[in-house]
Amino acid sequence: MTKRKPLSTVVAESLSEKIRSGRLQPGAQLPTEAELGAEYDVSRTVVREAVARLRSEGMVIPQQGRGMFVSEAPAPRNFSIPQDALKTLPETVSLLELRLSVEVEAAGLCAERRTEAEAGTIRRLMEQVDARNEDPGAVPVHYDYDFHLAIAKSARNEFIHGFLEYLRPVIVPRFQLGHVVVPELKDAYYARIHSEHRKIVEAIEKQDGRAARDAMRKHLQNSLERVRALALASGVETTDAAQKAAAASLFSDLKGTAAPTR
């Protein structure tokens, strides 16, 4: 007798096929648990198991308070990551967690303190950065770091800006954008990042500190989830012990990094 597949596997395979065929596009939101349960005539527990499998394969990522979305990170069989880049993944997660804790407040302070000239400079820099749409294999994953630094500089806190400048030589060379998004999905990826950037800039222009903090938090959380999805898809450990080891290695490297010159 042929053994029947578990219902969660059936649902996961069906959703996976929809993603691979393009019926569910990168950035698209998955239906709710209730909607998927009704569509496949299964319980919410089965749906959760199916979605957890897709997440472990890097095909979907959560957005806090919104639900699950189709990831730009390709499934591992579609690409290969050099061993050196794999080693940087846990450290990259640690760096993004660090940036999240600093840059959210920097965005809020920037909105509250910036001059009209600085707001204009930040918008122009965003447009320049987001208009490039370069080959993902030719640019670092943190290609927008200058945009983030401009926001930090206009926060009027020299320690925030100096700290992020200090991190630059460690953050920017992590690995290439091509490890996160395949070339055929680059236009959708760049469009999504531009949308995230634009919300930050619009809040800064309106001098709305709360909205600027929320927009920066969402942008960096999305980046964090993309990298976590890549780590899961690549079989890289994301346990607490692995994260502590990555952070320890990261800060060991930082001790030898030259402080920014003024």
PDB file of C-alpha atoms in Angstrom:
ATOM      1  CA  MET A   1       0.000   0.000   0.000  1.00  0.00           C
ATOM      2  CA  THR A   2       1.157   3.524  -0.759  1.00  0.00           C
ATOM      3  CA  LYS A   3       1.524   5.593   2.380  1.00  0.00           C
ATOM      4  CA  ARG A   4      -0.578   8.747   2.280  1.00  0.00           C
ATOM      5  CA  LYS A   5       1.206  12.049   2.746  1.00  0.00           C
ATOM      6  CA  PRO A   6       0.425  14.023   5.900  1.00  0.00           C
ATOM      7  CA  LEU A   7      -2.112  16.769   5.278  1.00  0.00           C
ATOM      8  CA  SER A   8       0.424  19.432   6.240  1.00  0.00           C
ATOM      9  CA  THR A   9       2.755  18.134   3.515  1.00  0.00           C
ATOM     10  CA  VAL A  10      -0.050  18.233   0.939  1.00  0.00           C
ATOM     11  CA  VAL A  11      -0.863  21.838   1.833  1.00  0.00           C
ATOM     12  CA  ALA A  12       2.813  22.865   1.923  1.00  0.00           C
ATOM     13  CA  GLU A  13       3.478  21.332  -1.493  1.00  0.00           C
ATOM     14  CA  SER A  14       0.420  23.014  -2.981  1.00  0.00           C
ATOM     15  CA  LEU A  15       1.452  26.441  -1.653  1.00  0.00           C
ATOM     16  CA  SER A  16       5.019  25.829  -2.770  1.00  0.00           C
ATOM     17  CA  GLU A  17       3.819  25.076  -6.292  1.00  0.00           C
ATOM     18  CA  LYS A  18       1.796  28.305  -6.329  1.00  0.00           C
ATOM     19  CA  ILE A  19       4.895  30.275  -5.308  1.00  0.00           C
ATOM     20  CA  ARG A  20       7.162  28.585  -7.859  1.00  0.00           C
ATOM     21  CA  SER A  21       4.629  28.983 -10.665  1.00  0.00           C
ATOM     22  CA  GLY A  22       4.176  32.681  -9.935  1.00  0.00           C
ATOM     23  CA  ARG A  23       0.546  32.465  -8.843  1.00  0.00           C
ATOM     24  CA  LEU A  24       1.800  33.795  -5.523  1.00  0.00           C
ATOM     25  CA  GLN A  25       4.300  36.537  -6.380  1.00  0.00           C
ATOM     26  CA  PRO A  26       7.261  37.695  -4.229  1.00  0.00           C
ATOM     27  CA  GLY A  27       5.923  40.080  -1.605  1.00  0.00           C
ATOM     28  CA  ALA A  28       2.366  38.713  -1.840  1.00  0.00           C
ATOM     29  CA  GLN A  29       0.580  38.029   1.425  1.00  0.00           C
ATOM     30  CA  LEU A  30      -0.538  34.472   2.124  1.00  0.00           C
ATOM     31  CA  PRO A  31      -4.220  33.945   2.904  1.00  0.00           C
ATOM     32  CA  THR A  32      -5.068  33.795   6.608  1.00  0.00           C
ATOM     33  CA  GLU A  33      -5.018  30.502   8.525  1.00  0.00           C
ATOM     34  CA  ALA A  34      -8.818  30.444   8.436  1.00  0.00           C
ATOM     35  CA  GLU A  35      -8.887  31.034   4.672  1.00  0.00           C
ATOM     36  CA  LEU A  36      -6.283  28.350   3.993  1.00  0.00           C
ATOM     37  CA  GLY A  37      -8.105  25.952   6.302  1.00  0.00           C
ATOM     38  CA  ALA A  38     -11.326  26.482   4.362  1.00  0.00           C
ATOM     39  CA  GLU A  39      -9.569  26.224   0.983  1.00  0.00           C
ATOM     40  CA  TYR A  40      -7.894  22.890   1.809  1.00  0.00           C
ATOM     41  CA  ASP A  41     -10.551  21.648   4.270  1.00  0.00           C
ATOM     42  CA  VAL A  42      -7.997  21.173   7.056  1.00  0.00           C
ATOM     43  CA  SER A  43      -7.558  22.421  10.618  1.00  0.00           C
ATOM     44  CA  ARG A  44      -5.581  25.507  11.596  1.00  0.00           C
ATOM     45  CA  THR A  45      -2.966  23.219  13.160  1.00  0.00           C
ATOM     46  CA  VAL A  46      -2.354  21.598   9.768  1.00  0.00           C
ATOM     47  CA  VAL A  47      -2.099  25.036   8.140  1.00  0.00           C
ATOM     48  CA  ARG A  48       0.421  26.199  10.764  1.00  0.00           C
ATOM     49  CA  GLU A  49       2.563  23.120  10.178  1.00  0.00           C
ATOM     50  CA  ALA A  50       2.466  23.659   6.407  1.00  0.00           C
ATOM     51  CA  VAL A  51       3.393  27.332   6.675  1.00  0.00           C
ATOM     52  CA  ALA A  52       6.163  26.528   9.174  1.00  0.00           C
ATOM     53  CA  ARG A  53       7.636  24.159   6.594  1.00  0.00           C
ATOM     54  CA  LEU A  54       7.568  26.856   3.914  1.00  0.00           C
ATOM     55  CA  ARG A  55       9.204  29.284   6.331  1.00  0.00           C
ATOM     56  CA  SER A  56      11.965  26.782   7.161  1.00  0.00           C
ATOM     57  CA  GLU A  57      12.617  26.506   3.420  1.00  0.00           C
ATOM     58  CA  GLY A  58      12.881  30.287   3.116  1.00  0.00           C
ATOM     59  CA  MET A  59       9.824  30.579   0.872  1.00  0.00           C
ATOM     60  CA  VAL A  60       7.742  32.779   3.193  1.00  0.00           C
ATOM     61  CA  ILE A  61       8.600  35.292   5.896  1.00  0.00           C
ATOM     62  CA  PRO A  62       6.466  36.827   8.669  1.00  0.00           C
ATOM     63  CA  GLN A  63       5.826  40.539   9.049  1.00  0.00           C
ATOM     64  CA  GLN A  64       4.909  41.437  12.596  1.00  0.00           C
ATOM     65  CA  GLY A  65       1.227  42.156  12.991  1.00  0.00           C
ATOM     66  CA  ARG A  66       0.479  41.571   9.312  1.00  0.00           C
ATOM     67  CA  GLY A  67       0.920  37.877   8.530  1.00  0.00           C
ATOM     68  CA  MET A  68       3.035  35.761   6.179  1.00  0.00           C
ATOM     69  CA  PHE A  69       4.443  37.021   2.887  1.00  0.00           C
ATOM     70  CA  VAL A  70       6.169  35.315  -0.037  1.00  0.00           C
ATOM     71  CA  SER A  71       9.915  35.821   0.323  1.00  0.00           C
ATOM     72  CA  GLU A  72      12.328  37.191  -2.268  1.00  0.00           C
ATOM     73  CA  ALA A  73      14.936  34.752  -0.916  1.00  0.00           C
ATOM     74  CA  PRO A  74      15.111  31.805  -3.340  1.00  0.00           C
ATOM     75  CA  ALA A  75      14.869  28.193  -2.273  1.00  0.00           C
ATOM     76  CA  PRO A  76      18.339  26.674  -1.770  1.00  0.00           C
ATOM     77  CA  ARG A  77      18.210  24.442  -4.823  1.00  0.00           C
ATOM     78  CA  ASN A  78      17.977  27.530  -7.051  1.00  0.00           C
ATOM     79  CA  PHE A  79      21.406  28.826  -6.081  1.00  0.00           C
ATOM     80  CA  SER A  80      24.537  28.121  -4.094  1.00  0.00           C
ATOM     81  CA  ILE A  81      26.191  30.243  -1.447  1.00  0.00           C
ATOM     82  CA  PRO A  82      29.981  30.250  -1.033  1.00  0.00           C
ATOM     83  CA  GLN A  83      31.154  28.796   2.263  1.00  0.00           C
ATOM     84  CA  ASP A  84      32.620  32.127   3.383  1.00  0.00           C
ATOM     85  CA  ALA A  85      29.260  33.837   2.903  1.00  0.00           C
ATOM     86  CA  LEU A  86      27.495  31.119   4.888  1.00  0.00           C
ATOM     87  CA  LYS A  87      29.803  31.844   7.808  1.00  0.00           C
ATOM     88  CA  THR A  88      28.709  35.487   7.828  1.00  0.00           C
ATOM     89  CA  LEU A  89      24.973  34.769   8.012  1.00  0.00           C
ATOM     90  CA  PRO A  90      24.667  34.453  11.829  1.00  0.00           C
ATOM     91  CA  GLU A  91      26.810  37.568  12.249  1.00  0.00           C
ATOM     92  CA  THR A  92      24.653  39.423   9.724  1.00  0.00           C
ATOM     93  CA  VAL A  93      21.555  38.578  11.765  1.00  0.00           C
ATOM     94  CA  SER A  94      23.316  39.932  14.866  1.00  0.00           C
ATOM     95  CA  LEU A  95      24.283  43.114  13.022  1.00  0.00           C
ATOM     96  CA  LEU A  96      20.731  43.700  11.824  1.00  0.00           C
ATOM     97  CA  GLU A  97      19.432  43.239  15.362  1.00  0.00           C
ATOM     98  CA  LEU A  98      21.970  45.828  16.505  1.00  0.00           C
ATOM     99  CA  ARG A  99      21.020  48.253  13.726  1.00  0.00           C
ATOM    100  CA  LEU A 100      17.344  47.818  14.570  1.00  0.00           C
ATOM    101  CA  SER A 101      17.982  48.947  18.131  1.00  0.00           C
ATOM    102  CA  VAL A 102      19.877  52.085  17.018  1.00  0.00           C
ATOM    103  CA  GLU A 103      18.421  53.179  13.688  1.00  0.00           C
ATOM    104  CA  VAL A 104      14.761  53.187  14.695  1.00  0.00           C
ATOM    105  CA  GLU A 105      15.459  55.962  17.180  1.00  0.00           C
ATOM    106  CA  ALA A 106      17.817  57.689  14.725  1.00  0.00           C
ATOM    107  CA  ALA A 107      14.986  57.923  12.186  1.00  0.00           C
ATOM    108  CA  GLY A 108      12.649  59.437  14.762  1.00  0.00           C
ATOM    109  CA  LEU A 109      15.211  61.990  15.896  1.00  0.00           C
ATOM    110  CA  CYS A 110      15.991  62.841  12.274  1.00  0.00           C
ATOM    111  CA  ALA A 111      12.314  63.551  11.577  1.00  0.00           C
ATOM    112  CA  GLU A 112      12.110  65.800  14.624  1.00  0.00           C
ATOM    113  CA  ARG A 113      15.405  67.652  14.140  1.00  0.00           C
ATOM    114  CA  ARG A 114      16.267  67.738  10.429  1.00  0.00           C
ATOM    115  CA  THR A 115      16.463  70.935   8.379  1.00  0.00           C
ATOM    116  CA  GLU A 116      14.656  71.397   5.069  1.00  0.00           C
ATOM    117  CA  ALA A 117      17.990  71.087   3.278  1.00  0.00           C
ATOM    118  CA  GLU A 118      18.769  67.806   5.030  1.00  0.00           C
ATOM    119  CA  ALA A 119      15.331  66.386   4.194  1.00  0.00           C
ATOM    120  CA  GLY A 120      15.967  67.259   0.550  1.00  0.00           C
ATOM    121  CA  THR A 121      19.402  65.624   0.646  1.00  0.00           C
ATOM    122  CA  ILE A 122      17.953  62.441   2.152  1.00  0.00           C
ATOM    123  CA  ARG A 123      15.255  62.232  -0.546  1.00  0.00           C
ATOM    124  CA  ARG A 124      17.773  62.819  -3.360  1.00  0.00           C
ATOM    125  CA  LEU A 125      20.091  60.163  -1.939  1.00  0.00           C
ATOM    126  CA  MET A 126      17.205  57.698  -1.713  1.00  0.00           C
ATOM    127  CA  GLU A 127      16.255  58.335  -5.328  1.00  0.00           C
ATOM    128  CA  GLN A 128      19.874  57.870  -6.459  1.00  0.00           C
ATOM    129  CA  VAL A 129      20.330  54.641  -4.501  1.00  0.00           C
ATOM    130  CA  ASP A 130      16.981  53.153  -5.487  1.00  0.00           C
ATOM    131  CA  ALA A 131      17.277  54.050  -9.181  1.00  0.00           C
ATOM    132  CA  ARG A 132      20.371  51.898  -9.781  1.00  0.00           C
ATOM    133  CA  ASN A 133      18.661  48.472  -9.870  1.00  0.00           C
ATOM    134  CA  GLU A 134      22.027  46.813 -10.324  1.00  0.00           C
ATOM    135  CA  ASP A 135      22.735  43.146 -10.893  1.00  0.00           C
ATOM    136  CA  PRO A 136      22.233  41.525  -7.439  1.00  0.00           C
ATOM    137  CA  GLY A 137      25.463  39.611  -7.926  1.00  0.00           C
ATOM    138  CA  ALA A 138      27.456  42.838  -8.237  1.00  0.00           C
ATOM    139  CA  VAL A 139      26.325  44.788  -5.151  1.00  0.00           C
ATOM    140  CA  PRO A 140      26.488  44.158  -1.385  1.00  0.00           C
ATOM    141  CA  VAL A 141      23.266  43.284   0.399  1.00  0.00           C
ATOM    142  CA  HIS A 142      23.572  46.536   2.396  1.00  0.00           C
ATOM    143  CA  TYR A 143      23.896  48.678  -0.721  1.00  0.00           C
ATOM    144  CA  ASP A 144      21.687  51.384   0.856  1.00  0.00           C
ATOM    145  CA  TYR A 145      23.961  52.043   3.840  1.00  0.00           C
ATOM    146  CA  ASP A 146      24.802  55.613   2.776  1.00  0.00           C
ATOM    147  CA  PHE A 147      21.079  56.406   2.846  1.00  0.00           C
ATOM    148  CA  HIS A 148      20.893  55.123   6.418  1.00  0.00           C
ATOM    149  CA  LEU A 149      23.976  57.109   7.401  1.00  0.00           C
ATOM    150  CA  ALA A 150      22.449  60.328   6.028  1.00  0.00           C
ATOM    151  CA  ILE A 151      19.425  59.789   8.267  1.00  0.00           C
ATOM    152  CA  ALA A 152      21.649  59.137  11.284  1.00  0.00           C
ATOM    153  CA  LYS A 153      23.694  62.262  10.578  1.00  0.00           C
ATOM    154  CA  SER A 154      20.552  64.411  10.568  1.00  0.00           C
ATOM    155  CA  ALA A 155      19.485  62.948  13.930  1.00  0.00           C
ATOM    156  CA  ARG A 156      21.822  65.508  15.506  1.00  0.00           C
ATOM    157  CA  ASN A 157      23.481  62.914  17.725  1.00  0.00           C
ATOM    158  CA  GLU A 158      27.136  62.501  16.893  1.00  0.00           C
ATOM    159  CA  PHE A 159      27.386  59.254  18.836  1.00  0.00           C
ATOM    160  CA  ILE A 160      24.665  57.546  16.783  1.00  0.00           C
ATOM    161  CA  HIS A 161      26.203  58.669  13.504  1.00  0.00           C
ATOM    162  CA  GLY A 162      29.736  57.898  14.676  1.00  0.00           C
ATOM    163  CA  PHE A 163      28.719  54.421  15.829  1.00  0.00           C
ATOM    164  CA  LEU A 164      27.093  53.565  12.499  1.00  0.00           C
ATOM    165  CA  GLU A 165      30.146  54.899  10.640  1.00  0.00           C
ATOM    166  CA  TYR A 166      32.255  52.689  12.883  1.00  0.00           C
ATOM    167  CA  LEU A 167      30.164  49.660  11.871  1.00  0.00           C
ATOM    168  CA  ARG A 168      30.356  50.381   8.132  1.00  0.00           C
ATOM    169  CA  PRO A 169      33.498  48.309   7.320  1.00  0.00           C
ATOM    170  CA  VAL A 170      31.964  45.320   9.085  1.00  0.00           C
ATOM    171  CA  ILE A 171      28.378  45.681   7.842  1.00  0.00           C
ATOM    172  CA  VAL A 172      28.739  46.519   4.155  1.00  0.00           C
ATOM    173  CA  PRO A 173      31.031  43.677   2.955  1.00  0.00           C
ATOM    174  CA  ARG A 174      28.897  40.909   4.538  1.00  0.00           C
ATOM    175  CA  PHE A 175      27.795  39.184   1.313  1.00  0.00           C
ATOM    176  CA  GLN A 176      26.274  40.029  -2.052  1.00  0.00           C
ATOM    177  CA  LEU A 177      22.621  40.836  -2.678  1.00  0.00           C
ATOM    178  CA  GLY A 178      22.646  37.946  -5.144  1.00  0.00           C
ATOM    179  CA  HIS A 179      22.658  35.583  -2.153  1.00  0.00           C
ATOM    180  CA  VAL A 180      19.241  36.935  -1.132  1.00  0.00           C
ATOM    181  CA  VAL A 181      17.472  37.529  -4.460  1.00  0.00           C
ATOM    182  CA  VAL A 182      17.831  35.828  -7.836  1.00  0.00           C
ATOM    183  CA  PRO A 183      18.223  38.107 -10.919  1.00  0.00           C
ATOM    184  CA  GLU A 184      14.760  37.412 -12.328  1.00  0.00           C
ATOM    185  CA  LEU A 185      13.174  38.737  -9.104  1.00  0.00           C
ATOM    186  CA  LYS A 186      15.373  41.792  -8.752  1.00  0.00           C
ATOM    187  CA  ASP A 187      12.839  44.319 -10.082  1.00  0.00           C
ATOM    188  CA  ALA A 188      10.212  43.229  -7.542  1.00  0.00           C
ATOM    189  CA  TYR A 189      12.837  43.255  -4.794  1.00  0.00           C
ATOM    190  CA  TYR A 190      14.111  46.748  -5.605  1.00  0.00           C
ATOM    191  CA  ALA A 191      10.542  48.045  -5.883  1.00  0.00           C
ATOM    192  CA  ARG A 192       9.728  46.714  -2.425  1.00  0.00           C
ATOM    193  CA  ILE A 193      12.852  48.259  -0.885  1.00  0.00           C
ATOM    194  CA  HIS A 194      12.067  51.579  -2.565  1.00  0.00           C
ATOM    195  CA  SER A 195       8.571  51.468  -1.087  1.00  0.00           C
ATOM    196  CA  GLU A 196      10.067  50.904   2.372  1.00  0.00           C
ATOM    197  CA  HIS A 197      12.587  53.711   1.879  1.00  0.00           C
ATOM    198  CA  ARG A 198       9.906  56.085   0.605  1.00  0.00           C
ATOM    199  CA  LYS A 199       7.764  55.636   3.723  1.00  0.00           C
ATOM    200  CA  ILE A 200      10.767  56.538   5.890  1.00  0.00           C
ATOM    201  CA  VAL A 201      11.539  59.627   3.817  1.00  0.00           C
ATOM    202  CA  GLU A 202       7.930  60.817   3.732  1.00  0.00           C
ATOM    203  CA  ALA A 203       7.718  60.589   7.529  1.00  0.00           C
ATOM    204  CA  ILE A 204      10.970  62.558   7.846  1.00  0.00           C
ATOM    205  CA  GLU A 205       9.646  65.229   5.482  1.00  0.00           C
ATOM    206  CA  LYS A 206       6.457  65.502   7.539  1.00  0.00           C
ATOM    207  CA  GLN A 207       8.542  65.736  10.721  1.00  0.00           C
ATOM    208  CA  ASP A 208       6.534  62.808  12.100  1.00  0.00           C
ATOM    209  CA  GLY A 209       8.898  61.080  14.520  1.00  0.00           C
ATOM    210  CA  ARG A 210       6.549  58.227  15.371  1.00  0.00           C
ATOM    211  CA  ALA A 211       5.866  57.390  11.715  1.00  0.00           C
ATOM    212  CA  ALA A 212       9.598  57.585  10.919  1.00  0.00           C
ATOM    213  CA  ARG A 213      10.388  55.160  13.737  1.00  0.00           C
ATOM    214  CA  ASP A 214       7.637  52.786  12.608  1.00  0.00           C
ATOM    215  CA  ALA A 215       8.778  52.903   8.957  1.00  0.00           C
ATOM    216  CA  MET A 216      12.435  52.305   9.838  1.00  0.00           C
ATOM    217  CA  ARG A 217      11.481  49.476  12.193  1.00  0.00           C
ATOM    218  CA  LYS A 218       9.448  47.785   9.475  1.00  0.00           C
ATOM    219  CA  HIS A 219      12.252  48.232   6.911  1.00  0.00           C
ATOM    220  CA  LEU A 220      14.931  46.719   9.147  1.00  0.00           C
ATOM    221  CA  GLN A 221      12.641  43.970  10.458  1.00  0.00           C
ATOM    222  CA  ASN A 222      11.901  42.981   6.859  1.00  0.00           C
ATOM    223  CA  SER A 223      15.644  42.908   6.146  1.00  0.00           C
ATOM    224  CA  LEU A 224      16.171  40.796   9.254  1.00  0.00           C
ATOM    225  CA  GLU A 225      13.470  38.332   8.227  1.00  0.00           C
ATOM    226  CA  ARG A 226      14.934  38.061   4.718  1.00  0.00           C
ATOM    227  CA  VAL A 227      18.328  37.155   6.127  1.00  0.00           C
ATOM    228  CA  ARG A 228      16.818  34.758   8.656  1.00  0.00           C
ATOM    229  CA  ALA A 229      14.887  33.075   5.845  1.00  0.00           C
ATOM    230  CA  LEU A 230      18.113  32.772   3.867  1.00  0.00           C
ATOM    231  CA  ALA A 231      19.862  31.244   6.873  1.00  0.00           C
ATOM    232  CA  LEU A 232      17.057  28.720   7.363  1.00  0.00           C
ATOM    233  CA  ALA A 233      16.983  27.866   3.652  1.00  0.00           C
ATOM    234  CA  SER A 234      20.750  27.336   3.728  1.00  0.00           C
ATOM    235  CA  GLY A 235      20.743  25.113   6.797  1.00  0.00           C
ATOM    236  CA  VAL A 236      22.583  27.623   8.967  1.00  0.00           C
ATOM    237  CA  GLU A 237      21.899  27.302  12.678  1.00  0.00           C
ATOM    238  CA  THR A 238      19.891  30.097  14.271  1.00  0.00           C
ATOM    239  CA  THR A 239      19.881  28.803  17.842  1.00  0.00           C
ATOM    240  CA  ASP A 240      20.576  31.084  20.794  1.00  0.00           C
ATOM    241  CA  ALA A 241      23.986  29.469  21.207  1.00  0.00           C
ATOM    242  CA  ALA A 242      24.835  30.084  17.547  1.00  0.00           C
ATOM    243  CA  GLN A 243      23.707  33.691  17.810  1.00  0.00           C
ATOM    244  CA  LYS A 244      25.785  34.298  20.938  1.00  0.00           C
ATOM    245  CA  ALA A 245      28.828  32.827  19.227  1.00  0.00           C
ATOM    246  CA  ALA A 246      28.221  34.970  16.146  1.00  0.00           C
ATOM    247  CA  ALA A 247      27.862  38.118  18.251  1.00  0.00           C
ATOM    248  CA  ALA A 248      31.039  37.297  20.169  1.00  0.00           C
ATOM    249  CA  SER A 249      32.925  36.832  16.903  1.00  0.00           C
ATOM    250  CA  LEU A 250      31.436  40.014  15.504  1.00  0.00           C
ATOM    251  CA  PHE A 251      32.496  42.187  18.413  1.00  0.00           C
ATOM    252  CA  SER A 252      35.897  40.562  18.446  1.00  0.00           C
ATOM    253  CA  ASP A 253      36.276  41.793  14.859  1.00  0.00           C
ATOM    254  CA  LEU A 254      34.960  45.234  15.783  1.00  0.00           C
ATOM    255  CA  LYS A 255      37.662  45.708  18.406  1.00  0.00           C
ATOM    256  CA  GLY A 256      40.172  45.865  15.605  1.00  0.00           C
ATOM    257  CA  THR A 257      38.155  48.283  13.481  1.00  0.00           C
ATOM    258  CA  ALA A 258      39.470  51.812  13.307  1.00  0.00           C
ATOM    259  CA  ALA A 259      37.237  54.467  14.781  1.00  0.00           C
ATOM    260  CA  PRO A 260      35.778  56.918  12.269  1.00  0.00           C
ATOM    261  CA  THR A 261      37.810  60.046  11.641  1.00  0.00           C
ATOM    262  CA  ARG A 262      36.249  63.449  11.861  1.00  0.00           C
TER     263      ARG A 262
END
